[in-house]
mmCIF file with all atom_site columns, C-alpha atoms in Angstrom:
data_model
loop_
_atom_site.group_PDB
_atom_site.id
_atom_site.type_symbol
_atom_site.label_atom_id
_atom_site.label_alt_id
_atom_site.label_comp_id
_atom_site.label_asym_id
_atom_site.label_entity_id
_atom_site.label_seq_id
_atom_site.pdbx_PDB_ins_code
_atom_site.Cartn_x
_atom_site.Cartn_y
_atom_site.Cartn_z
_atom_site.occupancy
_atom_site.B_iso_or_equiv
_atom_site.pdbx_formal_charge
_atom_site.auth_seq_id
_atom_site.auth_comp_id
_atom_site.auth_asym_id
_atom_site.auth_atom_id
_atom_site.pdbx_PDB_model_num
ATOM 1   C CA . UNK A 1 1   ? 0.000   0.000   0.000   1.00 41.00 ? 1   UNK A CA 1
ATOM 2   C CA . UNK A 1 2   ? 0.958   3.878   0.030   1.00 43.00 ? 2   UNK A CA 1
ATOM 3   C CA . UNK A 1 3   ? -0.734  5.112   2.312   1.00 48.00 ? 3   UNK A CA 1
ATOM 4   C CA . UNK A 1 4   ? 1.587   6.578   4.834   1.00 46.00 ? 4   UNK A CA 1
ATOM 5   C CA . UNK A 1 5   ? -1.374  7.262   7.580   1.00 50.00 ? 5   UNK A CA 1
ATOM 6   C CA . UNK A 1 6   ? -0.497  6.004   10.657  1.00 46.00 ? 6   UNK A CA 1
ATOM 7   C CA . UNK A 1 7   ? -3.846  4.171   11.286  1.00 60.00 ? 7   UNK A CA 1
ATOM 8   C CA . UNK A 1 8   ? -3.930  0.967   9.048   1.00 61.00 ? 8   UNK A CA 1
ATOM 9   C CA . UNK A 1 9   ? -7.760  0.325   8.376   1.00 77.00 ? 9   UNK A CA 1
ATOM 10  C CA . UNK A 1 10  ? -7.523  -3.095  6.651   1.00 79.00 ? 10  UNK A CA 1
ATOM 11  C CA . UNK A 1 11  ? -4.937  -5.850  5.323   1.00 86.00 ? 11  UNK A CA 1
ATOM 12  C CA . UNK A 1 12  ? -5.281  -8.225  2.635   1.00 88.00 ? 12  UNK A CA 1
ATOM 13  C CA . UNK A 1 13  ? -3.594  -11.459 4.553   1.00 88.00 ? 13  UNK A CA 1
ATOM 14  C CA . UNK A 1 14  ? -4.261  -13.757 1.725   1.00 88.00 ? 14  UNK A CA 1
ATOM 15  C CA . UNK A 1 15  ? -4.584  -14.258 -1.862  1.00 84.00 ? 15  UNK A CA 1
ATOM 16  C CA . UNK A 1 16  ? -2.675  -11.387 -3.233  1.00 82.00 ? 16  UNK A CA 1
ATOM 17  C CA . UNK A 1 17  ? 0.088   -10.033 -4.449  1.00 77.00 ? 17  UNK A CA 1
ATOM 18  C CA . UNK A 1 18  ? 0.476   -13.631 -5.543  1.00 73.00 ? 18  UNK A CA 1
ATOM 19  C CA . UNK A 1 19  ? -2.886  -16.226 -5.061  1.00 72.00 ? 19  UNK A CA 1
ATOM 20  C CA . UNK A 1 20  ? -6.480  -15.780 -6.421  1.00 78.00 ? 20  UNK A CA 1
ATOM 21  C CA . UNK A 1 21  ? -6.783  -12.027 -6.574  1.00 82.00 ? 21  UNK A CA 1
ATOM 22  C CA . UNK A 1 22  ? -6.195  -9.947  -9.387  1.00 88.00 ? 22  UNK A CA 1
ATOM 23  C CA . UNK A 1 23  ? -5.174  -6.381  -9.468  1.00 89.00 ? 23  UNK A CA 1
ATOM 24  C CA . UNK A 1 24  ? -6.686  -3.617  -11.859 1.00 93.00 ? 24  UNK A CA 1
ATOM 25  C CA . UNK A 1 25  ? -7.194  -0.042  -11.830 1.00 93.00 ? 25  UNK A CA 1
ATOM 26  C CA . UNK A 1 26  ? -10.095 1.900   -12.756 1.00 96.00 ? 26  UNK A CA 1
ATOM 27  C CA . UNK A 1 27  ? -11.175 5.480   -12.745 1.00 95.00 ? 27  UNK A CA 1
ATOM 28  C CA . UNK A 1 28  ? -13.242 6.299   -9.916  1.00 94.00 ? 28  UNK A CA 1
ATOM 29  C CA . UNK A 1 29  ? -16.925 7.647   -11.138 1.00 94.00 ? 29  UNK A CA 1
ATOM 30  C CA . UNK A 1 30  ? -16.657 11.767  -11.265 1.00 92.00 ? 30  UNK A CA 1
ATOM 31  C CA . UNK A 1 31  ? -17.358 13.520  -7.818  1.00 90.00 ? 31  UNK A CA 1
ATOM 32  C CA . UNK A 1 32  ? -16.465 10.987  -5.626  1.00 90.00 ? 32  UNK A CA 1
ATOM 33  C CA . UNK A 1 33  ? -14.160 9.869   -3.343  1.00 89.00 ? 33  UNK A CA 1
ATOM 34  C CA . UNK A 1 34  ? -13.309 5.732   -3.454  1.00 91.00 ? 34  UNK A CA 1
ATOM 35  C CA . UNK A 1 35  ? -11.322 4.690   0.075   1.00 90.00 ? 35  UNK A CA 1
ATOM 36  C CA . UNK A 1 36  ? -9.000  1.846   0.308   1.00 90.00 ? 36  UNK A CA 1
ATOM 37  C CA . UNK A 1 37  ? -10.793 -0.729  2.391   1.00 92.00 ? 37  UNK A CA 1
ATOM 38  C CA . UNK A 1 38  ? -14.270 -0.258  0.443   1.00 93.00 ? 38  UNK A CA 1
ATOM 39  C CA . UNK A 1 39  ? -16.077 -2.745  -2.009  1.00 95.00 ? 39  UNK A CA 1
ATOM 40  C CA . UNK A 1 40  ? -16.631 -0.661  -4.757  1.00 96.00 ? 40  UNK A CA 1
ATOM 41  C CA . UNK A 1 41  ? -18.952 -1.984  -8.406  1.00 95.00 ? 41  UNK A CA 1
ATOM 42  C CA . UNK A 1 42  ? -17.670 -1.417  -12.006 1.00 94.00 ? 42  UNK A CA 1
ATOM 43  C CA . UNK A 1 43  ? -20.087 0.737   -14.106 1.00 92.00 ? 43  UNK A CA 1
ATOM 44  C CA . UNK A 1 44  ? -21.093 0.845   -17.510 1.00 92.00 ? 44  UNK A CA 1
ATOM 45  C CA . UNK A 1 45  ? -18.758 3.216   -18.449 1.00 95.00 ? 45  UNK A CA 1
ATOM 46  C CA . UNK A 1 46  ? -16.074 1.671   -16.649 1.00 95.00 ? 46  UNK A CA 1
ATOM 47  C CA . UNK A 1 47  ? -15.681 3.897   -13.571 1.00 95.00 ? 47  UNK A CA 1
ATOM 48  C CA . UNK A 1 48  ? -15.860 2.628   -9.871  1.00 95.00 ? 48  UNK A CA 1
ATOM 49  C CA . UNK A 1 49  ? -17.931 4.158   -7.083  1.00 95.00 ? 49  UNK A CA 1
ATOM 50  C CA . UNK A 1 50  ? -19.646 2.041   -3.553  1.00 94.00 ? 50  UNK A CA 1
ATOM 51  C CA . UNK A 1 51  ? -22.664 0.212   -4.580  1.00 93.00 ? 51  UNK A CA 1
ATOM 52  C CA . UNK A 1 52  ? -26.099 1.813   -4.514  1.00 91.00 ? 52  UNK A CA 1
ATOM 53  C CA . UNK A 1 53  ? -27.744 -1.362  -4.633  1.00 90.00 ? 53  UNK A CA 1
ATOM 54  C CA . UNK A 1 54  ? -26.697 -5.344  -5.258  1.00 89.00 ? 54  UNK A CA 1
ATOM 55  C CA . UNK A 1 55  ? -28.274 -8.115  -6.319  1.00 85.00 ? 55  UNK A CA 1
ATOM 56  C CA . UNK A 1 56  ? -29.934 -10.973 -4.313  1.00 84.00 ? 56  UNK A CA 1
ATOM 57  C CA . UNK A 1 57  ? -28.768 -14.049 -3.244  1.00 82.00 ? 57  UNK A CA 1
ATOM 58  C CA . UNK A 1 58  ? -29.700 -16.775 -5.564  1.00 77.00 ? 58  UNK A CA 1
ATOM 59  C CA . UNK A 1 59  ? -30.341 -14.893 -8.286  1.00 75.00 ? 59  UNK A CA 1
ATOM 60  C CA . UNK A 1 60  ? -29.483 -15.536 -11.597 1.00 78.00 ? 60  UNK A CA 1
ATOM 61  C CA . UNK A 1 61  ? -27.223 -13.146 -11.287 1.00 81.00 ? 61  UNK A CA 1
ATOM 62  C CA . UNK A 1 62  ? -24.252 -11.523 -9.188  1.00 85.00 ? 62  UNK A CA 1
ATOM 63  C CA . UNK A 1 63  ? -23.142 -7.689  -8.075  1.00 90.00 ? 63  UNK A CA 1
ATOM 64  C CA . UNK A 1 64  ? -19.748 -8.023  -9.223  1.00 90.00 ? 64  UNK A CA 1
ATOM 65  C CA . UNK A 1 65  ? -17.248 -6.274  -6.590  1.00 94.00 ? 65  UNK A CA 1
ATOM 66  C CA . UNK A 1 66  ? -13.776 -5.008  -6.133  1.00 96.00 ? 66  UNK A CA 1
ATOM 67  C CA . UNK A 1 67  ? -11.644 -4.296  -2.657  1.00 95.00 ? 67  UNK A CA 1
ATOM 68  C CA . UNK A 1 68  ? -10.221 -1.173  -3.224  1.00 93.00 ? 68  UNK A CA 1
ATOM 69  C CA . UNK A 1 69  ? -6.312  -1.441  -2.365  1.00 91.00 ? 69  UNK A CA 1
ATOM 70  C CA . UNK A 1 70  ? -5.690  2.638   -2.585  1.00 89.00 ? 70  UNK A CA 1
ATOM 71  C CA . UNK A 1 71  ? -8.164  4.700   -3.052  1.00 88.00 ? 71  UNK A CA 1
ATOM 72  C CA . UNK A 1 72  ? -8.080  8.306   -5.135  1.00 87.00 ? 72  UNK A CA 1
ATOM 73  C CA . UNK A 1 73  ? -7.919  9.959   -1.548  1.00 85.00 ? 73  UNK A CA 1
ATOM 74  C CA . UNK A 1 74  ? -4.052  9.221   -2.130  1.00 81.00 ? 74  UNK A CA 1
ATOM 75  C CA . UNK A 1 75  ? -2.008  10.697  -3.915  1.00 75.00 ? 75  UNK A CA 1
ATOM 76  C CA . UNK A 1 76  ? -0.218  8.915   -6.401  1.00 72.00 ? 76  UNK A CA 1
ATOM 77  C CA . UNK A 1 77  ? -3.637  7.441   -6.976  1.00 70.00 ? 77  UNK A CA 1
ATOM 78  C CA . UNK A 1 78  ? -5.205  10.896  -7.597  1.00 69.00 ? 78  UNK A CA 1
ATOM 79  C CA . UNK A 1 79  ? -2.566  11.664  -9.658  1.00 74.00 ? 79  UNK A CA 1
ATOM 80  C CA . UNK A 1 80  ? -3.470  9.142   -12.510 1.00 83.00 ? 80  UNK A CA 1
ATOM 81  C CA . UNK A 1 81  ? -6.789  9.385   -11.876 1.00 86.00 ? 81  UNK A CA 1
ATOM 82  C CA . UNK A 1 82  ? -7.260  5.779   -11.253 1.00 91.00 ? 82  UNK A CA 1
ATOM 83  C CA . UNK A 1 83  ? -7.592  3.532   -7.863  1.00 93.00 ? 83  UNK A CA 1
ATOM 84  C CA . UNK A 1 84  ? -6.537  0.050   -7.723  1.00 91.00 ? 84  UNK A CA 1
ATOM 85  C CA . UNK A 1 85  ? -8.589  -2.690  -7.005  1.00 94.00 ? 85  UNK A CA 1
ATOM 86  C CA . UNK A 1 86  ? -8.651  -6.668  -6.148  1.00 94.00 ? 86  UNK A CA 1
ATOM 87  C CA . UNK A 1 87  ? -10.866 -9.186  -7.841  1.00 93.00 ? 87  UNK A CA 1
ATOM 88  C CA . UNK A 1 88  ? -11.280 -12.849 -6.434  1.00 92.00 ? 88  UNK A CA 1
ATOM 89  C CA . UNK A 1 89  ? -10.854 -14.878 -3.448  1.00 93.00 ? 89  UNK A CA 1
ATOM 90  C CA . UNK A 1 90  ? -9.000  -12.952 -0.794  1.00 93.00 ? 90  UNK A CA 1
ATOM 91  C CA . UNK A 1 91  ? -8.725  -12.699 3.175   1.00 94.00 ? 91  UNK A CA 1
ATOM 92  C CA . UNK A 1 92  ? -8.467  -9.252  4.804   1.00 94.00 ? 92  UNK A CA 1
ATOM 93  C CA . UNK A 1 93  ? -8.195  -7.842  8.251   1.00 95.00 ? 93  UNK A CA 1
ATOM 94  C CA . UNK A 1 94  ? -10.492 -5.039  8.601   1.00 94.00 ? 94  UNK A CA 1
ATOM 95  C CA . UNK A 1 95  ? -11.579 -2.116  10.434  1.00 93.00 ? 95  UNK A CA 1
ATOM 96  C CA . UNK A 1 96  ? -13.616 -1.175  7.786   1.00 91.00 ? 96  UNK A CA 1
ATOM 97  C CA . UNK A 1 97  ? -17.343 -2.821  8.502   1.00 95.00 ? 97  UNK A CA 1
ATOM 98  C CA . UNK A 1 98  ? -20.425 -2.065  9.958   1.00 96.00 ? 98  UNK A CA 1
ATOM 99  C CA . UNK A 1 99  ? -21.810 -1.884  13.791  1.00 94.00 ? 99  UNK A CA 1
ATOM 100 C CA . UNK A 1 100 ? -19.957 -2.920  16.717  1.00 95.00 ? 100 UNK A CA 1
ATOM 101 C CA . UNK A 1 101 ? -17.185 -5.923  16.428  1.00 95.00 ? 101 UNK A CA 1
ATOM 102 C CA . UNK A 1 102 ? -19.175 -8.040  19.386  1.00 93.00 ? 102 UNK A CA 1
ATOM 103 C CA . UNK A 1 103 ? -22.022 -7.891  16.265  1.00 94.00 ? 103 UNK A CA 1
ATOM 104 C CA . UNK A 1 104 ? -19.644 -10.706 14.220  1.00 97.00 ? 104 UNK A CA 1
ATOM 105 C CA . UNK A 1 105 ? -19.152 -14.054 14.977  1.00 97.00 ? 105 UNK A CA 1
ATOM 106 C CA . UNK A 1 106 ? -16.885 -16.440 13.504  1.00 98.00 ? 106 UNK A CA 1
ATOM 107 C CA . UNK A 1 107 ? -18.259 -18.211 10.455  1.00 97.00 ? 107 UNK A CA 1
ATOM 108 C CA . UNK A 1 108 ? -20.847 -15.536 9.978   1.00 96.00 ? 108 UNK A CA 1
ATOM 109 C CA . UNK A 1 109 ? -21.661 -14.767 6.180   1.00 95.00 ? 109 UNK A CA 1
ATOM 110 C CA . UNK A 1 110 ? -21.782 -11.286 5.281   1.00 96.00 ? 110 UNK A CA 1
ATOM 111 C CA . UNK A 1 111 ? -22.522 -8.550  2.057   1.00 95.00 ? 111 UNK A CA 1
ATOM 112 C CA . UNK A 1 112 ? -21.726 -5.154  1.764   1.00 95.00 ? 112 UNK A CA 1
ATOM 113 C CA . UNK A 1 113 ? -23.312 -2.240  2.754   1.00 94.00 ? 113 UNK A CA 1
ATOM 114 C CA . UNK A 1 114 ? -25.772 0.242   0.014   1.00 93.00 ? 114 UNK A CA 1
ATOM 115 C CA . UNK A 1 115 ? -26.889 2.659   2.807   1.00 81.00 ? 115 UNK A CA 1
ATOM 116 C CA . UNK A 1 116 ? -25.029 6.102   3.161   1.00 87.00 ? 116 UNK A CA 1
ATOM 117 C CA . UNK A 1 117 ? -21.968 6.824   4.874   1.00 90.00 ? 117 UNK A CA 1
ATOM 118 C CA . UNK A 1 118 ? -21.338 2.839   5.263   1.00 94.00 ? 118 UNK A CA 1
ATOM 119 C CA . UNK A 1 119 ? -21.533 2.200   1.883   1.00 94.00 ? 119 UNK A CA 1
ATOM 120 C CA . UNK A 1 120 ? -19.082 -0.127  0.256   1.00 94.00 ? 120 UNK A CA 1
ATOM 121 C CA . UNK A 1 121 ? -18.139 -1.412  3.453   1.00 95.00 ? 121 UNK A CA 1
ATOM 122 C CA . UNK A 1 122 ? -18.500 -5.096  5.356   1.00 96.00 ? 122 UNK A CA 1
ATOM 123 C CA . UNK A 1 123 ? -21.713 -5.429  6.789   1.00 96.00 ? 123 UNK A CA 1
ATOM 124 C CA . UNK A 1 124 ? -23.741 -8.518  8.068   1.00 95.00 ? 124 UNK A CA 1
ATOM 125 C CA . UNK A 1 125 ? -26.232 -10.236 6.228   1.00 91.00 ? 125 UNK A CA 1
ATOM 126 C CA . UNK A 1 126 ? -29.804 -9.188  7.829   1.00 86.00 ? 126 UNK A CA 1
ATOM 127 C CA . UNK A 1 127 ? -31.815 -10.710 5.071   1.00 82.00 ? 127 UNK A CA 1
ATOM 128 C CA . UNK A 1 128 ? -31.660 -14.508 3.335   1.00 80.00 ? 128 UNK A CA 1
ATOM 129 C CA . UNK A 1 129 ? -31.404 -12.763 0.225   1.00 86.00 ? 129 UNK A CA 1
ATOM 130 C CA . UNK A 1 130 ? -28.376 -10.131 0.812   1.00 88.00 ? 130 UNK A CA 1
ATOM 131 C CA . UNK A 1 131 ? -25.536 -11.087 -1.927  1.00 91.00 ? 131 UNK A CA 1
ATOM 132 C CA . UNK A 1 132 ? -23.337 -13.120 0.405   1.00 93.00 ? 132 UNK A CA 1
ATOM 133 C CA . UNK A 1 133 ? -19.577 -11.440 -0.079  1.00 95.00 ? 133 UNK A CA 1
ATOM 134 C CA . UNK A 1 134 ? -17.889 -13.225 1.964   1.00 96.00 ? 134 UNK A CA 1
ATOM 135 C CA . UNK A 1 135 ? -17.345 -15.323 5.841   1.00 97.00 ? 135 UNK A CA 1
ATOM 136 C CA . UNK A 1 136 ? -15.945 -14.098 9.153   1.00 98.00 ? 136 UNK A CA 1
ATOM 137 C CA . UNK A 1 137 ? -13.104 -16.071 9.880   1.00 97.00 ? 137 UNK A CA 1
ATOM 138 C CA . UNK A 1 138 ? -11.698 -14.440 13.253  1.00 97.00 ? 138 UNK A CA 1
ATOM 139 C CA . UNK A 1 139 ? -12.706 -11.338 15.132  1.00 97.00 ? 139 UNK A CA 1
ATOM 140 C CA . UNK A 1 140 ? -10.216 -9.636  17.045  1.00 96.00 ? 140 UNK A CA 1
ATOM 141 C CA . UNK A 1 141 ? -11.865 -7.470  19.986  1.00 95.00 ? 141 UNK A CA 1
ATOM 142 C CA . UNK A 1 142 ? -8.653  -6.547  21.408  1.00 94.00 ? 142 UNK A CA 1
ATOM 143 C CA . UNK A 1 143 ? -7.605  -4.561  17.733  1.00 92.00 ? 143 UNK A CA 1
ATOM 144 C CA . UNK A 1 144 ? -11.074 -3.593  16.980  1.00 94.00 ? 144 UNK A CA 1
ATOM 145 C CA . UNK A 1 145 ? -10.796 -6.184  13.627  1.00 95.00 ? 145 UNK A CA 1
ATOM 146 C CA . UNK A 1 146 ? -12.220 -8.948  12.103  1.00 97.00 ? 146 UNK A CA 1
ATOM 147 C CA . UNK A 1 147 ? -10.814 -11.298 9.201   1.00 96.00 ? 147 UNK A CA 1
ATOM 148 C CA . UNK A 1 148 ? -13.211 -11.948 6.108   1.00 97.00 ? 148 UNK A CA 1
ATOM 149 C CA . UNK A 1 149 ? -12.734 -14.582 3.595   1.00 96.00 ? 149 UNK A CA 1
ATOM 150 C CA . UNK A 1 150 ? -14.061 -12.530 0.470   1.00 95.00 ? 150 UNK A CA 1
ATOM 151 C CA . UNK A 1 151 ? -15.011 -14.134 -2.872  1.00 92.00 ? 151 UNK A CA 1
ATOM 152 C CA . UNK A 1 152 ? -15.807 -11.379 -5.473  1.00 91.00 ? 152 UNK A CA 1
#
């Protein structure tokens, strides 16, 4: 990563730079602001903002998603205009998710969030038909994280 913050909101553990992810950078859609950490969807016209909405589990179809890995809030990624994103099956340490840590359990599916000011980020699953993203596969209380097996 380069981001040089101090605070480290999320870590991909597993599956990339070499494994099941792949890397590729898109612009992000005009007027917004794309964070590291956040799921983000791939538009029409090939920009990247958080999801306003995503389809339902079992489905004939999928929302497809991306982790953002460095978001246009930095600056070499504002610079080219582009952020950088992960596709596939990866496992990240997070800050980045929804309500209070106790909320997650180990083993718990969860989806991403459409609402707001949580948008693109980990959320759980409050419906049987929320696009499942991915499985809780520790929570740290202690750090304030958990660790999410994502397939996207």
């Amino acid at each position: 990563m380069s981001n040089l913050s101090s605070t480290v909101l999320f870590d991909v553990v597993r599956g990339w730079p070499d494994g099941a992810a792949v890397e590729e950078c898109f612009p992000p859609t005009s007027g917004s602001t794309v964070l590291e950490g956040e799921l983000v969807v791939l538009a029409a016209d090939g920009t990247v903002d958080v999801p306003a909405s995503i389809a339902t589990e079992g489905g004939t179809t999928r929302t497809r998603l991306y982790l953002v890995i460095q978001g246009n809030d930095q600056s070499d990624a504002n610079y080219v205009g582009k952020v950088v994103c992960l596709r596939g099956n990866l496992t990240i340490e997070t800050e980045k998710f929804v309500g209070a840590i106790g909320n997650y359990t180990v083993g718990e599916l969860v989806t991403v969030d459409v609402a707001g000011a949580d948008a693109g980020q980990i959320t759980e699953r409050t419906g049987a038909n929320e696009q499942i993203v991915g499985m809780v596969e520790a929570v740290n209380s202690t750090a304030g994280k958990i660790t999410v097996a994502l397939s996207l």
